[in-house]
Tab-separated table of C-alpha atoms in Angstrom:
chain	number	residue	atom	x	y	z
H	1	MET	CA	6.472	19.869	-12.498
H	2	PRO	CA	6.478	16.977	-9.995
H	3	HIS	CA	9.025	17.227	-7.024
H	4	PRO	CA	12.143	15.027	-7.890
H	5	LEU	CA	11.739	13.559	-4.043
H	6	TRP	CA	8.692	11.533	-5.848
H	7	SER	CA	10.804	9.361	-7.731
H	8	GLU	CA	13.500	8.515	-4.856
H	9	ARG	CA	13.125	4.633	-3.303
H	10	ARG	CA	12.621	4.482	0.191
H	11	SER	CA	16.092	2.368	0.759
H	12	GLY	CA	17.912	5.512	-0.984
H	13	ALA	CA	18.842	3.332	-4.062
H	14	ALA	CA	19.076	5.258	-6.949
H	15	SER	CA	20.758	3.482	-9.529
H	16	SER	CA	19.979	0.753	-11.541
H	17	ARG	CA	21.998	-2.103	-12.974
H	18	PRO	CA	23.887	-1.892	-15.466
H	19	GLY	CA	23.329	-0.714	-18.733
H	20	ASP	CA	19.293	-1.080	-17.919
H	21	GLN	CA	17.452	2.244	-19.770
H	22	ARG	CA	14.240	2.145	-17.765
H	23	SER	CA	12.267	5.306	-16.378
H	24	PRO	CA	11.518	4.815	-12.485
H	25	TRP	CA	8.042	3.658	-13.173
H	26	GLN	CA	8.911	1.005	-15.599
H	27	ARG	CA	11.017	-0.508	-12.885
H	28	ASP	CA	7.987	-0.547	-10.360
H	29	ARG	CA	5.959	-2.047	-13.065
H	30	ALA	CA	7.747	-4.628	-13.023
H	31	ARG	CA	8.521	-5.524	-9.704
H	32	ILE	CA	4.936	-5.388	-9.269
H	33	LEU	CA	4.701	-7.850	-12.419
H	34	HIS	CA	6.489	-9.722	-10.477
H	35	SER	CA	5.789	-10.743	-7.829
H	36	ALA	CA	3.917	-13.517	-5.595
H	37	ALA	CA	1.584	-11.023	-4.245
H	38	PHE	CA	0.470	-10.021	-7.840
H	39	ARG	CA	0.706	-13.741	-9.127
H	40	ARG	CA	-2.005	-14.848	-6.278
H	41	LEU	CA	-4.529	-12.991	-7.561
H	42	GLN	CA	-5.331	-15.157	-10.457
H	43	ALA	CA	-6.561	-17.401	-7.281
H	44	LYS	CA	-8.586	-14.756	-5.758
H	45	THR	CA	-12.073	-13.829	-5.579
H	46	GLN	CA	-13.877	-11.142	-7.849
H	47	ILE	CA	-17.400	-11.685	-7.022
H	48	LEU	CA	-17.853	-15.239	-7.787
H	49	GLY	CA	-15.769	-17.284	-6.315
H	50	ILE	CA	-12.956	-19.231	-7.697
H	51	GLY	CA	-14.337	-22.852	-9.211
H	52	GLN	CA	-17.877	-21.613	-9.239
H	53	ASN	CA	-17.809	-20.838	-13.069
H	54	ASP	CA	-14.772	-20.986	-16.073
H	55	PHE	CA	-16.022	-17.088	-17.375
H	56	TYR	CA	-16.131	-15.158	-14.764
H	57	ARG	CA	-13.193	-12.340	-13.659
H	58	THR	CA	-10.560	-13.082	-11.151
H	59	ARG	CA	-8.633	-10.305	-8.640
H	60	LEU	CA	-6.359	-10.399	-11.986
H	61	THR	CA	-7.927	-10.752	-14.707
H	62	HIS	CA	-9.798	-7.433	-13.256
H	63	SER	CA	-6.504	-5.584	-12.093
H	64	LEU	CA	-5.278	-6.436	-16.095
H	65	GLU	CA	-8.029	-4.398	-17.098
H	66	ALA	CA	-8.545	-1.907	-15.160
H	67	ALA	CA	-4.113	-1.325	-16.220
H	68	GLN	CA	-6.056	-0.847	-19.887
H	69	ILE	CA	-8.881	1.488	-19.180
H	70	GLY	CA	-6.252	3.528	-16.499
H	71	THR	CA	-3.932	4.493	-19.484
H	72	GLY	CA	-7.183	4.822	-21.796
H	73	LEU	CA	-7.655	7.338	-19.539
H	74	VAL	CA	-4.528	9.006	-18.998
H	75	SER	CA	-4.443	9.371	-23.107
H	76	GLN	CA	-7.549	11.091	-22.461
H	77	LEU	CA	-6.481	13.784	-20.007
H	78	ARG	CA	-3.385	13.871	-22.366
H	79	ALA	CA	-5.663	15.201	-25.101
H	80	LYS	CA	-7.898	17.988	-22.786
H	81	VAL	CA	-5.012	19.976	-20.466
H	82	ASN	CA	-2.842	22.371	-20.689
H	83	GLN	CA	1.083	22.426	-21.091
H	84	THR	CA	1.154	22.953	-17.477
H	85	GLN	CA	-0.951	20.437	-16.185
H	86	LEU	CA	-0.023	17.481	-18.918
H	87	SER	CA	3.738	17.997	-16.973
H	88	TYR	CA	1.299	16.349	-13.849
H	89	LEU	CA	-0.136	13.675	-15.594
H	90	PRO	CA	1.404	10.039	-14.846
H	91	ASP	CA	2.938	8.018	-17.873
H	92	ASP	CA	1.930	4.841	-18.733
H	93	SER	CA	3.931	2.656	-17.071
H	94	LEU	CA	3.129	4.503	-14.049
H	95	MET	CA	-0.207	4.195	-14.351
H	96	GLU	CA	-0.179	0.387	-15.414
H	97	ALA	CA	2.122	-0.183	-11.897
H	98	LEU	CA	-0.785	1.496	-9.828
H	99	CYS	CA	-3.807	-0.376	-11.881
H	100	LEU	CA	-1.713	-3.497	-11.723
H	101	ALA	CA	-1.322	-3.007	-7.826
H	102	HIS	CA	-3.804	-1.627	-6.512
H	103	ASP	CA	-5.756	-5.064	-5.261
H	104	ILE	CA	-2.774	-7.332	-4.152
H	105	GLY	CA	-3.639	-6.437	-0.645
H	106	HIS	CA	-6.921	-8.349	-0.985
H	107	PRO	CA	-7.689	-11.308	1.238
H	108	PRO	CA	-8.823	-14.427	0.126
H	109	PHE	CA	-12.468	-14.137	-0.435
H	110	GLY	CA	-12.893	-10.880	-1.348
H	111	HIS	CA	-14.604	-7.655	0.815
H	112	GLY	CA	-16.291	-10.743	3.001
H	113	GLY	CA	-12.311	-11.594	3.794
H	114	GLU	CA	-11.437	-8.198	4.824
H	115	THR	CA	-14.791	-7.630	7.224
H	116	ALA	CA	-13.630	-10.955	8.722
H	117	LEU	CA	-9.956	-10.183	9.305
H	118	ASN	CA	-10.938	-6.803	10.705
H	119	PHE	CA	-12.778	-7.934	12.927
H	120	LYS	CA	-10.114	-10.263	14.123
H	121	MET	CA	-7.790	-7.177	14.665
H	122	LEU	CA	-9.699	-4.684	15.669
H	123	HIS	CA	-7.847	-4.964	19.034
H	124	ALA	CA	-4.918	-4.868	17.023
H	125	GLY	CA	-5.372	-2.240	14.633
H	126	GLY	CA	-7.889	-3.359	12.362
H	127	PHE	CA	-7.427	-4.992	8.795
H	128	GLU	CA	-8.470	-3.327	5.168
H	129	GLY	CA	-7.281	-4.064	1.771
H	130	ASN	CA	-5.497	-1.233	0.391
H	131	GLY	CA	-3.763	-0.714	4.115
H	132	GLN	CA	-2.431	-4.185	3.315
H	133	THR	CA	-1.616	-3.200	-0.048
H	134	LEU	CA	0.884	-0.479	1.328
H	135	ARG	CA	2.301	-2.878	3.582
H	136	ILE	CA	3.018	-5.648	1.012
H	137	VAL	CA	4.440	-3.308	-1.321
H	138	ALA	CA	6.499	-1.183	0.840
H	139	LYS	CA	7.283	-4.251	3.836
H	140	LEU	CA	6.331	-7.552	3.119
H	141	GLU	CA	7.217	-9.111	-0.649
H	142	PRO	CA	10.959	-9.864	-0.409
H	143	TYR	CA	12.623	-7.655	-3.326
H	144	THR	CA	13.940	-6.253	-0.418
H	145	LEU	CA	15.598	-7.394	3.052
H	146	GLN	CA	13.553	-4.489	4.528
H	147	HIS	CA	11.264	-1.992	2.274
H	148	GLY	CA	9.070	-4.439	0.421
H	149	MET	CA	9.452	-3.847	-3.202
H	150	ASP	CA	11.383	-0.343	-2.767
H	151	LEU	CA	8.621	1.132	-4.852
H	152	SER	CA	9.197	4.594	-5.721
H	153	ARG	CA	7.431	7.273	-3.973
H	154	ARG	CA	5.121	8.731	-6.465
H	155	THR	CA	3.960	5.077	-7.173
H	156	LEU	CA	3.155	4.556	-3.444
H	157	LEU	CA	1.290	7.546	-3.279
H	158	GLY	CA	-0.595	6.712	-6.250
H	159	LEU	CA	-1.679	3.559	-4.328
H	160	LEU	CA	-2.926	5.193	-1.471
H	161	LYS	CA	-6.575	5.476	-1.806
H	162	TYR	CA	-6.894	6.513	2.261
H	163	PRO	CA	-4.015	8.638	3.215
H	164	VAL	CA	-4.441	8.415	6.629
H	165	LEU	CA	-4.236	6.401	9.622
H	166	GLN	CA	-6.742	4.129	11.538
H	167	PRO	CA	-8.807	5.212	14.269
H	168	ASP	CA	-7.885	4.136	17.760
H	169	LEU	CA	-10.422	0.965	17.678
H	170	SER	CA	-9.078	-0.743	20.703
H	171	ARG	CA	-11.459	0.477	23.116
H	172	GLN	CA	-13.961	-1.298	21.291
H	173	THR	CA	-16.644	-3.357	22.612
H	174	LEU	CA	-16.311	-7.226	21.326
H	175	PRO	CA	-18.733	-10.035	21.424
H	176	ALA	CA	-16.883	-13.263	23.441
H	177	THR	CA	-17.584	-15.528	20.591
H	178	ASN	CA	-17.093	-14.841	16.626
H	179	PRO	CA	-20.020	-13.142	15.355
H	180	LEU	CA	-22.460	-14.979	12.671
H	181	ASN	CA	-23.171	-11.397	11.495
H	182	LEU	CA	-20.088	-9.445	10.316
H	183	THR	CA	-21.953	-6.587	9.193
H	184	PRO	CA	-21.056	-4.096	12.052
H	185	TRP	CA	-17.461	-4.681	11.464
H	186	GLN	CA	-16.927	-3.003	7.853
H	187	PRO	CA	-13.127	-1.614	8.156
H	188	ALA	CA	-12.435	2.032	8.506
H	189	LYS	CA	-10.960	2.870	5.126
H	190	ALA	CA	-7.230	4.320	6.275
H	191	ILE	CA	-3.941	2.660	7.116
H	192	PHE	CA	-2.821	0.551	9.298
H	193	ALA	CA	-0.366	2.555	12.663
H	194	ALA	CA	1.776	0.229	12.236
H	195	ASP	CA	2.720	1.758	8.956
H	196	ALA	CA	2.689	5.665	10.138
H	197	ASP	CA	6.587	5.111	9.296
H	198	ILE	CA	5.609	4.650	5.336
H	199	LEU	CA	2.944	7.195	5.337
H	200	GLN	CA	5.529	9.521	6.908
H	201	TRP	CA	7.799	9.175	3.963
H	202	ILE	CA	5.677	8.819	1.259
H	203	LEU	CA	4.054	12.462	2.250
H	204	ALA	CA	7.487	14.035	3.085
H	205	PRO	CA	7.680	16.072	0.101
H	206	LEU	CA	4.533	18.050	0.710
H	207	SER	CA	4.348	21.095	2.746
H	208	ALA	CA	3.085	21.342	6.143
H	209	ALA	CA	0.197	22.941	4.877
H	210	ASP	CA	-0.334	20.766	1.763
H	211	CYS	CA	-0.207	17.787	4.016
H	212	ALA	CA	-2.510	19.005	6.555
H	213	LEU	CA	-4.880	19.244	3.583
H	214	PHE	CA	-4.457	16.407	1.822
H	215	GLN	CA	-5.199	14.467	5.115
H	216	SER	CA	-8.114	16.211	6.227
H	217	THR	CA	-10.940	14.286	6.943
H	218	GLU	CA	-15.194	13.550	8.270
H	219	GLN	CA	-16.670	11.544	10.686
H	220	LEU	CA	-18.484	9.373	9.480
H	221	ASP	CA	-21.824	8.654	11.082
H	222	LYS	CA	-20.530	5.134	12.832
H	223	SER	CA	-17.825	6.290	15.137
H	224	PRO	CA	-15.113	6.371	15.523
H	225	TYR	CA	-15.023	5.642	11.821
H	226	ILE	CA	-13.401	8.456	9.822
H	227	LYS	CA	-13.499	9.247	5.614
H	228	SER	CA	-10.287	10.813	4.406
H	229	ARG	CA	-11.573	13.578	1.778
H	230	TYR	CA	-9.428	13.936	-0.911
H	231	LYS	CA	-6.152	11.216	-2.655
H	232	SER	CA	-3.535	12.140	-5.173
H	233	LEU	CA	-4.205	12.655	-9.051
H	234	ASP	CA	-2.664	9.532	-10.015
H	235	ALA	CA	-5.223	7.409	-6.771
H	236	SER	CA	-7.893	9.311	-8.926
H	237	ILE	CA	-7.103	8.067	-12.100
H	238	MET	CA	-7.075	4.384	-10.737
H	239	GLU	CA	-9.698	4.537	-8.385
H	240	LEU	CA	-11.568	6.017	-11.776
H	241	ALA	CA	-10.321	2.585	-13.960
H	242	ASP	CA	-11.187	0.255	-11.206
H	243	ASP	CA	-14.968	1.957	-10.871
H	244	ILE	CA	-15.024	1.167	-14.893
H	245	ALA	CA	-13.619	-2.315	-15.138
H	246	TYR	CA	-15.797	-3.426	-12.159
H	247	GLY	CA	-19.071	-1.453	-13.455
H	248	VAL	CA	-18.380	-1.964	-17.136
H	249	HIS	CA	-17.018	-5.628	-16.915
H	250	ASP	CA	-18.277	-7.383	-13.535
H	251	LEU	CA	-21.898	-6.511	-15.639
H	252	GLU	CA	-20.737	-8.125	-18.560
H	253	ASP	CA	-20.180	-11.381	-16.417
H	254	ALA	CA	-23.343	-11.658	-14.501
H	255	ILE	CA	-25.203	-10.698	-17.919
H	256	VAL	CA	-23.108	-13.806	-19.566
H	257	LEU	CA	-24.003	-16.433	-16.629
H	258	GLY	CA	-27.086	-15.507	-16.718
H	259	ASN	CA	-27.148	-13.367	-13.134
H	260	ILE	CA	-28.697	-10.686	-14.899
H	261	SER	CA	-31.954	-11.020	-16.851
H	262	GLN	CA	-33.264	-8.413	-18.991
H	263	SER	CA	-36.034	-7.901	-17.167
H	264	GLN	CA	-33.750	-6.846	-14.004
H	265	TRP	CA	-31.666	-4.680	-15.812
H	266	GLN	CA	-34.461	-2.768	-17.303
H	267	GLN	CA	-36.020	-2.476	-13.691
H	268	HIS	CA	-32.897	-0.850	-12.360
H	269	THR	CA	-31.804	1.537	-14.715
H	270	ALA	CA	-34.669	2.657	-16.605
H	271	ASP	CA	-35.671	5.989	-14.321
H	272	ASP	CA	-31.689	6.352	-14.380
H	273	TRP	CA	-31.902	6.743	-18.363
H	274	ALA	CA	-34.800	8.649	-18.447
H	275	ALA	CA	-33.079	11.439	-16.319
H	276	LEU	CA	-29.622	11.868	-18.654
H	277	PRO	CA	-29.731	14.276	-20.967
H	278	HIS	CA	-31.749	13.789	-24.153
H	279	GLU	CA	-28.698	13.575	-26.238
H	280	LEU	CA	-27.297	10.450	-24.268
H	281	GLN	CA	-30.511	8.406	-23.938
H	282	PRO	CA	-30.566	7.015	-27.405
H	283	LEU	CA	-27.396	5.897	-27.048
H	284	MET	CA	-28.116	3.627	-23.871
H	285	GLN	CA	-31.423	2.261	-24.972
H	286	GLN	CA	-29.570	1.257	-27.992
H	287	ILE	CA	-26.251	-0.339	-25.438
H	288	SER	CA	-29.565	-1.423	-23.642
H	289	THR	CA	-30.659	-3.974	-26.304
H	290	ALA	CA	-27.580	-4.911	-27.379
H	291	LEU	CA	-26.277	-6.404	-23.688
H	292	PHE	CA	-28.978	-8.831	-23.958
H	293	SER	CA	-28.649	-9.866	-28.281
H	294	ASN	CA	-28.058	-13.107	-28.796
H	295	GLN	CA	-25.170	-12.451	-30.596
H	296	HIS	CA	-22.128	-11.974	-28.776
H	297	HIS	CA	-20.107	-9.556	-30.982
H	298	LEU	CA	-23.230	-6.730	-30.806
H	299	ARG	CA	-22.226	-7.484	-26.848
H	300	LYS	CA	-19.238	-7.143	-27.078
H	301	ASP	CA	-19.518	-4.307	-28.527
H	302	ALA	CA	-22.439	-3.120	-26.499
H	303	ILE	CA	-19.347	-3.156	-23.353
H	304	GLY	CA	-16.649	-1.270	-25.702
H	305	SER	CA	-19.218	1.273	-25.992
H	306	LEU	CA	-19.433	1.639	-22.059
H	307	VAL	CA	-16.287	1.916	-21.555
H	308	ASN	CA	-15.726	4.048	-24.089
H	309	LEU	CA	-18.220	5.867	-22.892
H	310	LEU	CA	-16.876	6.657	-19.523
H	311	ILE	CA	-13.379	7.129	-20.472
H	312	SER	CA	-14.291	10.151	-22.958
H	313	ALA	CA	-16.174	11.782	-19.920
H	314	VAL	CA	-12.953	12.365	-17.656
H	315	THR	CA	-11.572	15.375	-16.944
H	316	LEU	CA	-9.182	17.283	-14.764
H	317	SER	CA	-10.136	19.145	-12.129
H	318	GLU	CA	-9.103	21.342	-9.326
H	319	VAL	CA	-10.023	19.775	-6.017
H	320	LEU	CA	-7.441	21.658	-3.712
H	321	PRO	CA	-6.699	24.549	-5.969
H	322	GLN	CA	-4.748	26.200	-2.786
H	323	ALA	CA	-2.579	22.907	-2.066
H	324	GLU	CA	1.028	23.750	-3.348
H	325	GLU	CA	1.738	19.866	-4.944
H	326	PRO	CA	0.149	19.553	-8.014
H	327	LEU	CA	-0.099	15.765	-7.580
H	328	VAL	CA	-2.836	16.861	-5.008
H	329	ARG	CA	-3.825	19.771	-6.139
H	330	TYR	CA	-5.747	17.856	-8.968
H	331	ASN	CA	-8.055	14.815	-9.686
H	332	ALA	CA	-9.543	13.013	-12.678
H	333	THR	CA	-13.309	13.099	-12.602
H	334	LEU	CA	-16.106	12.252	-14.227
H	335	SER	CA	-18.752	14.625	-15.875
H	336	ALA	CA	-22.217	14.198	-14.019
H	337	ALA	CA	-24.020	12.046	-16.671
H	338	PRO	CA	-21.377	9.862	-17.208
H	339	LEU	CA	-20.747	9.597	-13.531
H	340	ALA	CA	-24.011	8.591	-12.600
H	341	ILE	CA	-24.477	6.510	-15.921
H	342	LEU	CA	-21.478	4.524	-13.703
H	343	HIS	CA	-23.025	5.035	-10.301
H	344	CYS	CA	-26.267	2.558	-11.965
H	345	LEU	CA	-24.034	0.261	-13.709
H	346	LYS	CA	-22.672	-0.228	-10.289
H	347	GLN	CA	-25.543	-0.819	-8.247
H	348	VAL	CA	-26.880	-3.159	-10.508
H	349	VAL	CA	-23.885	-5.343	-9.850
H	350	TYR	CA	-24.467	-4.857	-6.732
H	351	ARG	CA	-28.008	-5.907	-6.295
H	352	CYS	CA	-28.404	-8.499	-8.946
H	353	VAL	CA	-25.414	-10.508	-8.149
H	354	ILE	CA	-23.552	-9.585	-4.620
H	355	LEU	CA	-26.772	-9.383	-2.924
H	356	LYS	CA	-28.065	-13.030	-4.327
H	357	PRO	CA	-28.291	-15.638	-1.306
H	358	GLU	CA	-25.847	-17.422	-3.265
H	359	ILE	CA	-23.213	-14.765	-2.778
H	360	GLN	CA	-23.865	-14.328	0.343
H	361	GLN	CA	-24.316	-17.939	1.908
H	362	SER	CA	-21.022	-18.635	0.149
H	363	ARG	CA	-19.104	-14.850	1.739
H	364	PHE	CA	-20.718	-16.122	5.499
H	365	ARG	CA	-19.488	-19.652	4.713
H	366	CYS	CA	-15.786	-18.002	4.382
H	367	GLN	CA	-15.928	-15.914	6.675
H	368	ASN	CA	-15.917	-18.101	9.308
H	369	MET	CA	-13.814	-19.872	7.669
H	370	LEU	CA	-10.917	-17.071	7.956
H	371	MET	CA	-11.872	-16.143	11.345
H	372	ALA	CA	-11.640	-20.151	12.620
H	373	LEU	CA	-8.198	-19.275	10.551
H	374	PHE	CA	-7.195	-16.820	12.715
H	375	ASP	CA	-8.118	-18.741	15.536
H	376	ALA	CA	-6.136	-21.858	15.086
H	377	PHE	CA	-3.183	-19.948	14.097
H	378	SER	CA	-3.276	-17.350	16.819
H	379	SER	CA	-3.470	-20.564	19.668
H	380	ASP	CA	0.220	-21.434	18.928
H	381	PRO	CA	1.597	-19.348	16.577
H	382	ALA	CA	4.800	-21.320	17.306
H	383	ARG	CA	3.423	-24.673	16.379
H	384	LEU	CA	1.326	-24.146	13.641
H	385	LEU	CA	2.635	-21.508	11.004
H	386	PRO	CA	4.631	-22.329	8.851
H	387	ALA	CA	8.439	-21.905	9.090
H	388	ASN	CA	8.844	-18.854	7.538
H	389	THR	CA	6.118	-16.909	9.190
H	390	GLN	CA	7.151	-18.532	12.508
H	391	GLN	CA	10.859	-16.832	12.228
H	392	ARG	CA	8.745	-13.190	11.641
H	393	TRP	CA	6.104	-13.846	14.081
H	394	GLN	CA	9.305	-14.066	16.769
H	395	GLN	CA	11.427	-11.378	15.746
H	396	ALA	CA	8.343	-9.026	15.892
H	397	ALA	CA	7.605	-6.447	18.485
H	398	ASP	CA	4.873	-8.341	21.271
H	399	GLU	CA	2.126	-5.358	19.804
H	400	LEU	CA	2.681	-6.671	15.808
H	401	LYS	CA	2.812	-10.231	16.727
H	402	VAL	CA	-0.854	-10.620	15.822
H	403	ARG	CA	-0.180	-8.679	12.580
H	404	VAL	CA	2.409	-10.964	11.556
H	405	ILE	CA	-0.334	-13.937	11.666
H	406	CYS	CA	-2.706	-11.568	9.770
H	407	ASP	CA	-0.366	-10.691	7.147
H	408	TYR	CA	0.182	-14.572	6.921
H	409	ILE	CA	-3.818	-15.368	6.190
H	410	SER	CA	-4.560	-12.014	4.279
H	411	GLY	CA	-1.985	-13.545	1.535
H	412	MET	CA	-3.299	-16.505	1.389
H	413	THR	CA	-5.086	-17.542	-2.164
H	414	ASP	CA	-9.143	-19.120	-2.179
H	415	ASP	CA	-8.024	-21.859	-2.577
H	416	TYR	CA	-4.922	-22.416	-0.292
H	417	ALA	CA	-7.439	-20.711	2.969
H	418	GLU	CA	-10.185	-23.595	1.956
H	419	HIS	CA	-7.092	-25.932	2.006
H	420	MET	CA	-5.571	-24.862	5.264
H	421	TYR	CA	-8.828	-24.849	7.017
H	422	ARG	CA	-9.718	-28.383	5.541
H	423	ARG	CA	-6.239	-29.509	7.045
H	424	LEU	CA	-6.780	-28.057	10.802
H	425	TYR	CA	-10.420	-28.277	11.330
H	426	ALA	CA	-11.654	-31.273	9.209
H	427	THR	CA	-12.797	-34.303	11.183
H	428	VAL	CA	-13.151	-36.940	8.278
């Protein structure tokens, strides 16, 4: 069984309100669901910008769909594992909590906004969406005075996609002005050094040997960036649910909105489907035909078939056999053929939608807006920041004042960031 320390909260508060019969994971899910950070997801970009169409998915609807897929994955695993392994699996409330919260650290304008803020923060610890998620749930969301939502330790562990600290980026030579091309300034996937105390507390139940294994990294080609090798069992299920929701449901958006034609689909999938095991090829051909049917119910059935194919392929694998703690020893994984299908779906969305000039032009504009907002608030925080953020800025240590500004901007919705930019910079 997982150690009882995993249900502890950082505040030390153990008791619930009188008469409250909920589990720690049900309480965590409720805190996430009722938070301002979760509500803001309804006005944050998934792929298409808010206002470009009335059909597309937002970060909020994406998170709801990921939560449904996450519990589906857990149900599949329950039917496949032995009795001992069954006790390690998260319950549905915990999995829903993780999937609902997994994107709340994303800034306005999606990954483009993330890169813009990372560039502005390179000499102050960097910026990355999953690291910001941890800050929100463990420090910023005003459910408690000091500990954010004060979620259970296992919930925080499950939210960590990258359980390592950011490398020191302060020595990088930056351009004198905001660059027009931000491609070289992609964020490092890690937790901010300013939140090292939270990470240390989350990993406290692990033995020294387990902790060293779990936090092992590999060096990427582009120094100084590193990549963490492992994530917890719960995080692996959450990330798989995220990938399926992105790969399948964003594909559905793209087809319905006409961003992917049938000829493009065939061009980008033919070789991948031909490489599949023979028993899967007829199913994928059938699904491919139905996706572009004029009868909407056939397309919807095809989307459901894709999701079912991927969910039903999940298995429990030992990724760290030498680890004592089962929450880091095991991960949820897909077998080779379904994993290849999921990779293909994500690549189709990336090539046919995300790389479209119209999408990239919008990203370019939005990145420049965020960098301009950062410059404005950094130039005179005591005058331009809103009152409650001013108070946080004044109370922060000198080296963390710029992080307060980043917290404020990253918490904006797309619409609010546009509104604030017009307020500060519009000439008419």
